[in-house]
Tab-separated table of C-alpha atoms in Angstrom:
chain	number	residue	atom	x	y	z
A	1	MET	CA	237.103	155.042	137.335
A	2	GLY	CA	240.900	154.977	137.454
A	3	ASP	CA	243.272	152.091	137.169
A	4	ARG	CA	243.658	150.434	140.598
A	5	VAL	CA	247.431	149.769	140.371
A	6	SER	CA	248.172	153.412	139.439
A	7	GLU	CA	245.802	154.596	142.161
A	8	VAL	CA	247.496	152.551	144.890
A	9	MET	CA	250.983	153.488	143.675
A	10	GLY	CA	249.939	157.123	143.979
A	11	GLN	CA	248.635	156.595	147.525
A	12	VAL	CA	251.506	154.553	149.023
A	13	ARG	CA	254.545	156.823	149.148
A	14	ARG	CA	257.848	155.088	148.402
A	15	GLU	CA	259.731	157.564	150.604
A	16	ASP	CA	257.882	156.252	153.678
A	17	PHE	CA	259.808	152.987	153.193
A	18	LEU	CA	263.277	154.300	152.378
A	19	PRO	CA	266.232	154.954	154.696
A	20	ASP	CA	266.651	158.646	155.523
A	21	ASP	CA	269.601	159.085	153.141
A	22	GLN	CA	267.518	157.776	150.204
A	23	LYS	CA	264.203	159.576	150.796
A	24	ARG	CA	265.126	162.478	148.499
A	25	PHE	CA	265.511	159.997	145.604
A	26	ALA	CA	262.064	158.406	146.064
A	27	ALA	CA	260.730	159.823	142.781
A	28	VAL	CA	263.663	158.413	140.777
A	29	ASP	CA	262.515	155.578	138.523
A	30	GLY	CA	265.364	153.294	139.488
A	31	PRO	CA	266.319	150.847	142.232
A	32	LEU	CA	267.502	152.461	145.469
A	33	PRO	CA	269.750	150.917	148.133
A	34	ILE	CA	267.992	150.128	151.418
A	35	GLY	CA	270.960	148.497	153.167
A	36	TRP	CA	272.392	145.002	153.584
A	37	GLY	CA	272.918	144.673	149.820
A	38	GLN	CA	269.187	145.002	149.110
A	39	THR	CA	267.234	147.545	147.050
A	40	SER	CA	263.840	149.159	146.754
A	41	SER	CA	262.847	148.065	143.256
A	42	GLN	CA	262.382	150.503	140.387
A	43	PRO	CA	258.793	151.850	140.503
A	44	ARG	CA	258.155	151.049	136.827
A	45	THR	CA	259.215	147.432	137.482
A	46	VAL	CA	257.008	147.183	140.570
A	47	GLU	CA	254.076	148.528	138.572
A	48	ALA	CA	254.661	145.964	135.803
A	49	MET	CA	254.837	143.147	138.361
A	50	LEU	CA	251.630	144.269	140.079
A	51	ARG	CA	249.824	144.386	136.737
A	52	LEU	CA	250.974	140.846	135.898
A	53	LEU	CA	249.938	139.666	139.366
A	54	ASP	CA	246.352	140.924	138.921
A	55	VAL	CA	245.603	141.366	142.638
A	56	ARG	CA	241.978	141.879	143.598
A	57	SER	CA	240.135	142.993	146.695
A	58	GLY	CA	239.873	140.355	149.420
A	59	MET	CA	242.755	138.179	148.215
A	60	ARG	CA	245.489	136.574	150.342
A	61	VAL	CA	248.936	137.504	149.023
A	62	LEU	CA	252.469	136.381	149.854
A	63	ASP	CA	255.246	138.977	149.300
A	64	VAL	CA	258.635	137.210	149.166
A	65	GLY	CA	261.611	139.522	149.584
A	66	ALA	CA	259.535	142.215	151.270
A	67	GLY	CA	262.632	144.365	151.863
A	68	SER	CA	261.530	147.817	152.998
A	69	GLY	CA	257.853	146.814	153.089
A	70	TRP	CA	256.899	149.073	150.168
A	71	THR	CA	255.584	146.247	147.987
A	72	THR	CA	253.818	144.765	151.009
A	73	ALA	CA	252.027	148.087	151.520
A	74	LEU	CA	251.156	148.357	147.811
A	75	LEU	CA	249.707	144.834	147.900
A	76	ALA	CA	247.757	145.748	151.055
A	77	GLY	CA	246.251	148.674	149.175
A	78	LEU	CA	245.201	146.344	146.356
A	79	VAL	CA	243.640	143.637	148.568
A	80	GLY	CA	241.951	146.173	150.861
A	81	PRO	CA	240.992	145.525	154.490
A	82	GLU	CA	239.072	142.373	153.452
A	83	GLY	CA	242.331	140.821	152.238
A	84	GLU	CA	245.601	139.816	153.843
A	85	VAL	CA	249.258	140.259	152.882
A	86	VAL	CA	252.111	138.282	154.403
A	87	GLY	CA	255.562	139.641	153.615
A	88	VAL	CA	258.687	137.562	154.219
A	89	GLU	CA	262.166	139.048	154.588
A	90	VAL	CA	265.521	137.364	155.375
A	91	VAL	CA	267.326	140.453	156.729
A	92	PRO	CA	266.189	141.051	160.346
A	93	GLN	CA	266.969	144.793	160.245
A	94	LEU	CA	264.917	145.289	157.074
A	95	ARG	CA	262.035	143.332	158.569
A	96	THR	CA	262.115	145.590	161.663
A	97	ARG	CA	262.004	148.710	159.455
A	98	ALA	CA	259.213	147.285	157.286
A	99	VAL	CA	257.088	146.396	160.319
A	100	ALA	CA	257.475	149.946	161.675
A	101	ALA	CA	256.585	151.519	158.304
A	102	LEU	CA	253.459	149.353	157.906
A	103	ALA	CA	252.387	150.138	161.484
A	104	ALA	CA	252.864	153.882	160.890
A	105	LEU	CA	250.388	153.614	157.999
A	106	GLY	CA	247.930	151.574	160.074
A	107	LEU	CA	248.004	148.631	157.664
A	108	VAL	CA	246.783	145.970	160.080
A	109	HIS	CA	245.939	143.514	157.291
A	110	ALA	CA	249.604	143.369	156.227
A	111	ARG	CA	252.552	141.988	158.151
A	112	VAL	CA	256.192	141.105	157.510
A	113	GLU	CA	257.636	137.923	158.984
A	114	LEU	CA	261.312	137.023	159.353
A	115	ALA	CA	262.078	134.191	156.933
A	116	GLU	CA	262.784	130.841	158.556
A	117	ARG	CA	266.086	129.175	157.701
A	118	GLY	CA	265.592	126.477	155.078
A	119	VAL	CA	262.040	127.612	154.248
A	120	LEU	CA	261.108	129.576	151.127
A	121	GLY	CA	257.997	131.709	151.507
A	122	TRP	CA	255.542	131.289	154.387
A	123	PRO	CA	253.970	127.829	153.933
A	124	SER	CA	252.185	127.828	157.311
A	125	ASP	CA	249.615	130.325	155.966
A	126	ALA	CA	249.324	128.811	152.463
A	127	PRO	CA	247.560	128.603	150.103
A	128	TYR	CA	247.766	132.103	148.665
A	129	ASP	CA	245.795	133.668	145.822
A	130	ARG	CA	248.875	135.563	144.673
A	131	VAL	CA	252.642	135.354	145.274
A	132	LEU	CA	255.000	138.226	144.426
A	133	VAL	CA	258.748	137.563	144.464
A	134	SER	CA	260.952	140.667	144.422
A	135	ALA	CA	264.282	138.876	144.003
A	136	GLN	CA	265.730	136.881	141.137
A	137	ALA	CA	265.598	133.088	141.288
A	138	ARG	CA	268.000	130.805	139.405
A	139	SER	CA	265.095	128.498	138.525
A	140	LEU	CA	261.350	128.440	139.087
A	141	PRO	CA	260.969	128.211	142.908
A	142	THR	CA	258.822	125.074	143.274
A	143	PRO	CA	258.240	125.595	147.040
A	144	LEU	CA	256.505	128.893	146.179
A	145	VAL	CA	254.482	127.346	143.355
A	146	ASP	CA	253.321	124.796	145.936
A	147	GLN	CA	252.027	127.648	148.132
A	148	LEU	CA	249.671	128.868	145.380
A	149	GLY	CA	246.004	128.015	145.696
A	150	GLU	CA	243.666	127.086	142.861
A	151	ARG	CA	243.746	129.712	140.125
A	152	GLY	CA	246.644	131.332	141.965
A	153	VAL	CA	249.193	133.523	140.209
A	154	MET	CA	252.883	134.055	140.995
A	155	VAL	CA	255.174	136.669	139.462
A	156	VAL	CA	258.898	136.013	139.902
A	157	PRO	CA	262.049	137.070	138.040
A	158	VAL	CA	263.853	133.903	136.891
A	159	ARG	CA	267.312	134.224	135.308
A	160	GLY	CA	266.567	137.801	134.198
A	161	ARG	CA	263.102	137.074	132.746
A	162	MET	CA	259.904	138.223	134.459
A	163	THR	CA	257.951	135.002	134.842
A	164	ARG	CA	254.237	134.582	135.476
A	165	VAL	CA	252.951	131.262	136.801
A	166	VAL	CA	249.229	130.493	136.803
A	167	ARG	CA	247.946	127.444	138.674
A	168	ASP	CA	244.681	125.847	137.546
A	169	GLU	CA	242.037	123.927	139.518
A	170	GLU	CA	243.854	120.601	138.947
A	171	GLY	CA	247.174	121.949	140.209
A	172	SER	CA	248.801	122.221	136.751
A	173	THR	CA	250.743	125.373	135.976
A	174	ALA	CA	251.094	127.571	132.911
A	175	VAL	CA	254.309	129.594	132.731
A	176	SER	CA	254.869	132.694	130.579
A	177	GLU	CA	257.714	135.216	130.310
A	178	HIS	CA	257.241	138.986	130.199
A	179	GLY	CA	260.500	140.782	129.408
A	180	GLY	CA	263.969	141.137	130.861
A	181	TYR	CA	264.649	142.631	134.299
A	182	ARG	CA	267.489	142.882	136.828
A	183	PHE	CA	266.975	142.067	140.503
A	184	VAL	CA	269.034	141.273	143.563
A	185	PRO	CA	269.347	137.486	143.928
A	186	LEU	CA	266.778	135.475	145.864
A	187	LEU	CA	268.775	134.582	148.955
A	188	ASP	CA	269.138	130.862	149.543
A	189	TRP	CA	268.953	129.448	152.991
């Protein structure tokens, strides 16, 4: 049996989530511009984040900084139809594109919401089993930690370091760092 992250990354085509002028670069292992100062993250980085996140079938996942919807679709592949993925994006035009791309793939258990001003994440549907943040925070985003359920895991780049947060049954968190990465900044509201 193959590795689930590699399997899903092979099934969900990055080009289906890129603007027309970037589709030909989909196989490039680097970030690609998707408009409005945002990027589609480097595939190798996305793979590393998904491995750290340890998503399993049936989980509820929050995807902060959904951008093109590619990571939302990858997460949907990992949770399967028994799970649910809620993507959040601040750029209305990117959200519109992501919604269309997810619909074209028939991923009804994944959706992308337009971020609400002054709200980080999507607290109305919390708690989540997993939270993926595809933008760099200046400090650990406490509002997102608060949206994690028991034994929940969040992966977020903080000041250039890939950070993994694990919440235990009592609500305490363990934080570990997993290498240096570059991301667009997490947009503040």
